[in-house]
PDB file of C-alpha atoms in Angstrom:
ATOM      1  CA  THR A   1     180.754 -47.205  42.245  1.00 47.00           C
ATOM      2  CA  PHE A   2     180.001 -46.793  38.580  1.00 50.00           C
ATOM      3  CA  TYR A   3     177.751 -49.857  38.208  1.00 53.00           C
ATOM      4  CA  HIS A   4     175.427 -49.077  41.117  1.00 60.00           C
ATOM      5  CA  ALA A   5     175.530 -45.284  40.851  1.00 65.00           C
ATOM      6  CA  ARG A   6     171.926 -45.216  39.633  1.00 72.00           C
ATOM      7  CA  ASP A   7     170.701 -48.154  41.709  1.00 74.00           C
ATOM      8  CA  LEU A   8     167.342 -47.902  43.424  1.00 82.00           C
ATOM      9  CA  PRO A   9     166.064 -50.145  46.240  1.00 84.00           C
ATOM     10  CA  MET A  10     163.829 -51.999  43.773  1.00 86.00           C
ATOM     11  CA  THR A  11     166.562 -52.556  41.163  1.00 83.00           C
ATOM     12  CA  GLU A  12     168.904 -53.789  43.873  1.00 83.00           C
ATOM     13  CA  LYS A  13     166.324 -56.337  45.036  1.00 87.00           C
ATOM     14  CA  VAL A  14     165.708 -57.476  41.455  1.00 86.00           C
ATOM     15  CA  ASP A  15     169.472 -57.830  40.951  1.00 80.00           C
ATOM     16  CA  TYR A  16     169.923 -60.085  43.996  1.00 84.00           C
ATOM     17  CA  LEU A  17     166.729 -62.109  43.650  1.00 87.00           C
ATOM     18  CA  SER A  18     167.169 -62.783  39.939  1.00 85.00           C
ATOM     19  CA  ALA A  19     170.596 -64.200  40.766  1.00 83.00           C
ATOM     20  CA  ASN A  20     168.836 -66.435  43.306  1.00 87.00           C
ATOM     21  CA  ALA A  21     166.382 -67.581  40.633  1.00 88.00           C
ATOM     22  CA  ILE A  22     169.286 -68.685  38.438  1.00 86.00           C
ATOM     23  CA  VAL A  23     170.951 -70.572  41.292  1.00 88.00           C
ATOM     24  CA  PHE A  24     167.743 -72.362  42.350  1.00 88.00           C
ATOM     25  CA  HIS A  25     166.935 -73.178  38.708  1.00 85.00           C
ATOM     26  CA  GLY A  26     170.444 -74.580  38.407  1.00 84.00           C
ATOM     27  CA  ALA A  27     169.553 -77.147  41.069  1.00 85.00           C
ATOM     28  CA  ILE A  28     166.755 -78.434  38.832  1.00 84.00           C
ATOM     29  CA  VAL A  29     168.974 -78.624  35.743  1.00 82.00           C
ATOM     30  CA  CYS A  30     171.706 -80.303  37.779  1.00 84.00           C
ATOM     31  CA  SER A  31     169.272 -82.947  38.999  1.00 83.00           C
ATOM     32  CA  GLN A  32     168.310 -83.580  35.374  1.00 79.00           C
ATOM     33  CA  LEU A  33     171.887 -84.417  34.498  1.00 80.00           C
ATOM     34  CA  LEU A  34     172.632 -86.512  37.582  1.00 80.00           C
ATOM     35  CA  LEU A  35     169.373 -88.425  37.825  1.00 78.00           C
ATOM     36  CA  ASP A  36     169.091 -88.702  34.039  1.00 66.00           C
ATOM     37  CA  LYS A  37     165.914 -90.064  32.493  1.00 59.00           C
ATOM     38  CA  CYS A  38     165.584 -93.037  34.816  1.00 63.00           C
ATOM     39  CA  TRP A  39     164.133 -91.424  37.927  1.00 69.00           C
ATOM     40  CA  HIS A  40     161.418 -88.863  37.173  1.00 73.00           C
ATOM     41  CA  LEU A  41     160.080 -88.871  40.731  1.00 78.00           C
ATOM     42  CA  GLY A  42     163.492 -87.821  42.061  1.00 79.00           C
ATOM     43  CA  ILE A  43     163.785 -85.057  39.474  1.00 79.00           C
ATOM     44  CA  ASN A  44     160.317 -83.768  40.319  1.00 82.00           C
ATOM     45  CA  LEU A  45     161.130 -83.886  44.050  1.00 86.00           C
ATOM     46  CA  VAL A  46     164.270 -81.808  43.482  1.00 85.00           C
ATOM     47  CA  ALA A  47     162.226 -79.350  41.402  1.00 85.00           C
ATOM     48  CA  ALA A  48     159.589 -79.076  44.146  1.00 88.00           C
ATOM     49  CA  VAL A  49     162.193 -78.577  46.890  1.00 90.00           C
ATOM     50  CA  ALA A  50     163.996 -75.954  44.778  1.00 88.00           C
ATOM     51  CA  ALA A  51     160.727 -74.092  44.099  1.00 90.00           C
ATOM     52  CA  ILE A  52     159.707 -74.146  47.765  1.00 93.00           C
ATOM     53  CA  GLY A  53     163.219 -73.137  48.849  1.00 92.00           C
ATOM     54  CA  PHE A  54     163.254 -70.266  46.365  1.00 92.00           C
ATOM     55  CA  ALA A  55     159.819 -69.059  47.474  1.00 93.00           C
ATOM     56  CA  GLY A  56     160.871 -69.245  51.132  1.00 95.00           C
ATOM     57  CA  HIS A  57     164.097 -67.384  50.426  1.00 94.00           C
ATOM     58  CA  ILE A  58     162.291 -64.608  48.555  1.00 93.00           C
ATOM     59  CA  TRP A  59     159.731 -64.315  51.350  1.00 95.00           C
ATOM     60  CA  TYR A  60     162.489 -64.032  53.968  1.00 94.00           C
ATOM     61  CA  MET A  61     164.479 -61.489  51.940  1.00 93.00           C
ATOM     62  CA  LEU A  62     161.459 -59.293  51.164  1.00 93.00           C
ATOM     63  CA  ALA A  63     159.233 -59.709  54.226  1.00 93.00           C
ATOM     64  CA  VAL A  64     161.619 -60.370  57.118  1.00 93.00           C
ATOM     65  CA  LYS A  65     165.055 -58.923  56.401  1.00 92.00           C
ATOM     66  CA  PHE A  66     166.993 -58.151  53.248  1.00 90.00           C
ATOM     67  CA  ASP A  67     170.147 -59.796  54.583  1.00 90.00           C
ATOM     68  CA  TYR A  68     173.105 -59.625  52.175  1.00 87.00           C
ATOM     69  CA  GLY A  69     175.209 -62.054  54.211  1.00 89.00           C
ATOM     70  CA  TRP A  70     172.454 -64.677  54.309  1.00 91.00           C
ATOM     71  CA  ASN A  71     171.814 -64.226  50.596  1.00 90.00           C
ATOM     72  CA  MET A  72     175.515 -64.725  49.843  1.00 86.00           C
ATOM     73  CA  GLN A  73     175.603 -67.889  51.985  1.00 91.00           C
ATOM     74  CA  VAL A  74     172.588 -69.357  50.183  1.00 91.00           C
ATOM     75  CA  CYS A  75     173.992 -68.583  46.724  1.00 88.00           C
ATOM     76  CA  LEU A  76     177.470 -69.870  47.552  1.00 87.00           C
ATOM     77  CA  THR A  77     176.177 -73.066  49.163  1.00 91.00           C
ATOM     78  CA  LEU A  78     173.916 -73.892  46.216  1.00 91.00           C
ATOM     79  CA  GLY A  79     176.528 -72.828  43.657  1.00 89.00           C
ATOM     80  CA  VAL A  80     179.344 -74.896  45.153  1.00 90.00           C
ATOM     81  CA  THR A  81     177.047 -77.906  45.645  1.00 91.00           C
ATOM     82  CA  GLN A  82     175.959 -77.736  42.006  1.00 90.00           C
ATOM     83  CA  SER A  83     179.547 -77.355  40.835  1.00 91.00           C
ATOM     84  CA  LEU A  84     180.544 -80.470  42.754  1.00 91.00           C
ATOM     85  CA  ALA A  85     177.602 -82.362  41.280  1.00 89.00           C
ATOM     86  CA  TYR A  86     178.424 -81.155  37.755  1.00 89.00           C
ATOM     87  CA  THR A  87     182.047 -82.198  38.290  1.00 89.00           C
ATOM     88  CA  ILE A  88     180.911 -85.709  39.230  1.00 87.00           C
ATOM     89  CA  TRP A  89     178.843 -85.772  36.039  1.00 85.00           C
ATOM     90  CA  LEU A  90     181.832 -84.513  34.009  1.00 86.00           C
ATOM     91  CA  PHE A  91     183.980 -87.438  35.074  1.00 86.00           C
ATOM     92  CA  THR A  92     181.312 -90.128  34.794  1.00 84.00           C
ATOM     93  CA  VAL A  93     179.824 -89.296  31.378  1.00 81.00           C
ATOM     94  CA  ARG A  94     181.536 -89.105  27.985  1.00 81.00           C
ATOM     95  CA  HIS A  95     179.408 -86.211  26.747  1.00 82.00           C
ATOM     96  CA  PRO A  96     180.927 -84.030  23.979  1.00 82.00           C
ATOM     97  CA  GLY A  97     179.904 -80.865  25.838  1.00 85.00           C
ATOM     98  CA  ARG A  98     181.642 -81.759  29.085  1.00 88.00           C
ATOM     99  CA  PHE A  99     184.607 -79.452  28.412  1.00 91.00           C
ATOM    100  CA  THR A 100     182.219 -76.567  27.760  1.00 92.00           C
ATOM    101  CA  LEU A 101     180.600 -77.263  31.128  1.00 91.00           C
ATOM    102  CA  LEU A 102     184.034 -77.427  32.757  1.00 93.00           C
ATOM    103  CA  ALA A 103     184.918 -74.026  31.249  1.00 94.00           C
ATOM    104  CA  PHE A 104     181.657 -72.623  32.633  1.00 93.00           C
ATOM    105  CA  ILE A 105     182.312 -74.027  36.137  1.00 92.00           C
ATOM    106  CA  LEU A 106     185.853 -72.658  36.250  1.00 94.00           C
ATOM    107  CA  GLY A 107     184.774 -69.272  34.871  1.00 94.00           C
ATOM    108  CA  MET A 108     181.858 -69.016  37.289  1.00 90.00           C
ATOM    109  CA  HIS A 109     184.043 -69.797  40.294  1.00 90.00           C
ATOM    110  CA  ALA A 110     186.642 -67.261  39.174  1.00 91.00           C
ATOM    111  CA  ALA A 111     183.856 -64.678  38.836  1.00 90.00           C
ATOM    112  CA  MET A 112     182.391 -65.662  42.225  1.00 86.00           C
ATOM    113  CA  LEU A 113     185.685 -64.718  43.825  1.00 88.00           C
ATOM    114  CA  LEU A 114     184.878 -61.136  42.819  1.00 86.00           C
ATOM    115  CA  GLU A 115     181.737 -61.273  44.943  1.00 80.00           C
ATOM    116  CA  VAL A 116     183.365 -63.028  47.883  1.00 82.00           C
ATOM    117  CA  PHE A 117     186.602 -61.010  47.987  1.00 83.00           C
ATOM    118  CA  ASP A 118     185.269 -57.557  47.266  1.00 81.00           C
ATOM    119  CA  PHE A 119     187.838 -54.834  46.600  1.00 81.00           C
ATOM    120  CA  PRO A 120     187.556 -51.033  46.747  1.00 82.00           C
ATOM    121  CA  PRO A 121     186.834 -49.228  43.487  1.00 82.00           C
ATOM    122  CA  PHE A 122     189.730 -48.543  41.132  1.00 81.00           C
ATOM    123  CA  GLY A 123     189.786 -44.802  40.614  1.00 82.00           C
ATOM    124  CA  GLY A 124     186.531 -44.562  42.551  1.00 77.00           C
ATOM    125  CA  TYR A 125     184.506 -46.181  39.745  1.00 76.00           C
ATOM    126  CA  LEU A 126     185.254 -49.842  39.059  1.00 81.00           C
ATOM    127  CA  ASP A 127     184.751 -52.264  41.965  1.00 83.00           C
ATOM    128  CA  ALA A 128     184.475 -56.062  42.216  1.00 84.00           C
ATOM    129  CA  HIS A 129     180.698 -56.094  41.757  1.00 80.00           C
ATOM    130  CA  ALA A 130     180.974 -54.053  38.561  1.00 81.00           C
ATOM    131  CA  VAL A 131     183.603 -56.451  37.209  1.00 86.00           C
ATOM    132  CA  TRP A 132     181.299 -59.361  38.167  1.00 83.00           C
ATOM    133  CA  HIS A 133     178.544 -57.846  36.049  1.00 81.00           C
ATOM    134  CA  ALA A 134     181.002 -57.289  33.197  1.00 87.00           C
ATOM    135  CA  VAL A 135     182.177 -60.930  33.041  1.00 89.00           C
ATOM    136  CA  THR A 136     178.926 -62.823  33.661  1.00 87.00           C
ATOM    137  CA  PRO A 137     177.373 -62.214  30.199  1.00 88.00           C
ATOM    138  CA  GLY A 138     180.258 -64.161  28.668  1.00 91.00           C
ATOM    139  CA  LEU A 139     179.572 -67.011  31.082  1.00 91.00           C
ATOM    140  CA  VAL A 140     175.926 -67.056  29.999  1.00 88.00           C
ATOM    141  CA  ILE A 141     177.094 -67.642  26.421  1.00 91.00           C
ATOM    142  CA  VAL A 142     179.250 -70.575  27.572  1.00 92.00           C
ATOM    143  CA  TRP A 143     176.303 -72.015  29.570  1.00 88.00           C
ATOM    144  CA  TYR A 144     173.970 -71.588  26.582  1.00 88.00           C
ATOM    145  CA  SER A 145     176.519 -73.345  24.360  1.00 89.00           C
ATOM    146  CA  PHE A 146     176.595 -76.289  26.775  1.00 88.00           C
ATOM    147  CA  GLY A 147     172.789 -76.413  26.794  1.00 83.00           C
ATOM    148  CA  LEU A 148     172.703 -76.541  23.005  1.00 85.00           C
ATOM    149  CA  ARG A 149     175.268 -79.358  22.883  1.00 84.00           C
ATOM    150  CA  LEU A 150     173.325 -81.260  25.529  1.00 79.00           C
ATOM    151  CA  LEU A 151     170.080 -80.839  23.642  1.00 77.00           C
ATOM    152  CA  LYS A 152     171.560 -81.828  20.280  1.00 76.00           C
ATOM    153  CA  ARG A 153     173.132 -84.988  21.696  1.00 70.00           C
ATOM    154  CA  ASP A 154     169.998 -85.990  23.576  1.00 64.00           C
ATOM    155  CA  MET A 155     167.826 -85.443  20.526  1.00 60.00           C
ATOM    156  CA  ARG A 156     170.172 -87.445  18.308  1.00 59.00           C
ATOM    157  CA  ASP A 157     170.236 -90.274  20.816  1.00 54.00           C
ATOM    158  CA  CYS A 158     166.463 -90.002  21.316  1.00 46.00           C
ATOM    159  CA  THR A 159     167.117 -90.258  25.041  1.00 47.00           C
ATOM    160  CA  TYR A 160     164.524 -87.750  26.120  1.00 43.00           C
ATOM    161  CA  THR A 161     162.492 -87.220  22.970  1.00 41.00           C
ATOM    162  CA  ASN A 162     160.598 -90.495  23.180  1.00 44.00           C
ATOM    163  CA  ASN A 163     159.415 -89.696  26.693  1.00 47.00           C
ATOM    164  CA  ARG A 164     156.844 -86.906  26.662  1.00 46.00           C
ATOM    165  CA  SER A 165     156.957 -86.486  30.451  1.00 47.00           C
ATOM    166  CA  SER A 166     160.686 -85.756  30.448  1.00 50.00           C
ATOM    167  CA  MET A 167     161.308 -82.568  32.376  1.00 47.00           C
ATOM    168  CA  LEU A 168     164.578 -81.936  30.542  1.00 50.00           C
ATOM    169  CA  GLN A 169     162.774 -81.968  27.217  1.00 51.00           C
ATOM    170  CA  SER A 170     160.244 -79.465  28.573  1.00 50.00           C
ATOM    171  CA  ILE A 171     162.923 -77.152  29.968  1.00 50.00           C
ATOM    172  CA  TYR A 172     164.933 -77.098  26.769  1.00 50.00           C
ATOM    173  CA  LYS A 173     161.861 -76.809  24.577  1.00 50.00           C
ATOM    174  CA  CYS A 174     161.102 -73.550  26.362  1.00 48.00           C
ATOM    175  CA  ALA A 175     164.707 -72.341  26.486  1.00 48.00           C
ATOM    176  CA  PHE A 176     165.590 -73.185  22.895  1.00 47.00           C
ATOM    177  CA  TRP A 177     162.169 -72.876  21.268  1.00 42.00           C
ATOM    178  CA  SER A 178     163.584 -71.747  17.937  1.00 39.00           C
ATOM    179  CA  MET A 179     165.453 -75.025  17.667  1.00 42.00           C
ATOM    180  CA  VAL A 180     162.695 -77.370  18.816  1.00 38.00           C
ATOM    181  CA  LYS A 181     159.415 -76.039  17.480  1.00 42.00           C
ATOM    182  CA  ASP A 182     157.439 -79.271  17.345  1.00 42.00           C
ATOM    183  CA  SER A 183     157.770 -83.042  17.298  1.00 41.00           C
ATOM    184  CA  ARG A 184     158.678 -83.014  13.566  1.00 43.00           C
ATOM    185  CA  VAL A 185     162.027 -81.365  14.432  1.00 44.00           C
ATOM    186  CA  THR A 186     162.623 -84.166  16.934  1.00 45.00           C
ATOM    187  CA  LYS A 187     161.925 -86.700  14.193  1.00 45.00           C
ATOM    188  CA  VAL A 188     164.336 -84.931  11.805  1.00 43.00           C
ATOM    189  CA  TYR A 189     167.150 -85.149  14.393  1.00 44.00           C
ATOM    190  CA  ALA A 190     166.328 -88.792  15.090  1.00 46.00           C
ATOM    191  CA  ASP A 191     166.331 -89.542  11.328  1.00 47.00           C
ATOM    192  CA  GLU A 192     169.686 -87.764  10.876  1.00 45.00           C
ATOM    193  CA  ALA A 193     171.188 -89.770  13.725  1.00 47.00           C
ATOM    194  CA  SER A 194     169.972 -93.087  12.264  1.00 48.00           C
ATOM    195  CA  MET A 195     171.465 -92.222   8.862  1.00 49.00           C
ATOM    196  CA  GLN A 196     174.932 -91.607  10.298  1.00 46.00           C
TER     197      GLN A 196
END
């Protein structure tokens, strides 16, 4: 197919394993939303289990057998589990970004169907995997938009900013560094929220 015409064994492994990294990281972010700020031990346990699971999966895929079927099962199981958890969060929280998250979940599941129900290339060039790679950048933008809305709301409410050990604050400080450069930015958002 057109997308993988120039694929090498190494680039193929990077393609699959980077997708795994996103799915395992999603488990950590999902635990942040569900467990909220009240149970840091639980959030850290989920993060540790996700890191160990990811390391074990990479070891198996690289050292034992690069098994596409097993990889697909792991990604689908984690992806569907996270989607169910996010859906629970959507209906239990009145967050302004919940519809953005819903759009991401629906879009991701529609795109996942391309991976699950593969079809032969149209005209010998465009197959399901190529279409998957064409639609996922748009989903990243939707996910990023949700992350920004989540961060803005949490900073305005000072939910995570007053707790230096908050994992969510650390994750989003790294991911959106241009927006949260230091604690003065946090104070500006908190001041804006108190003025409104």
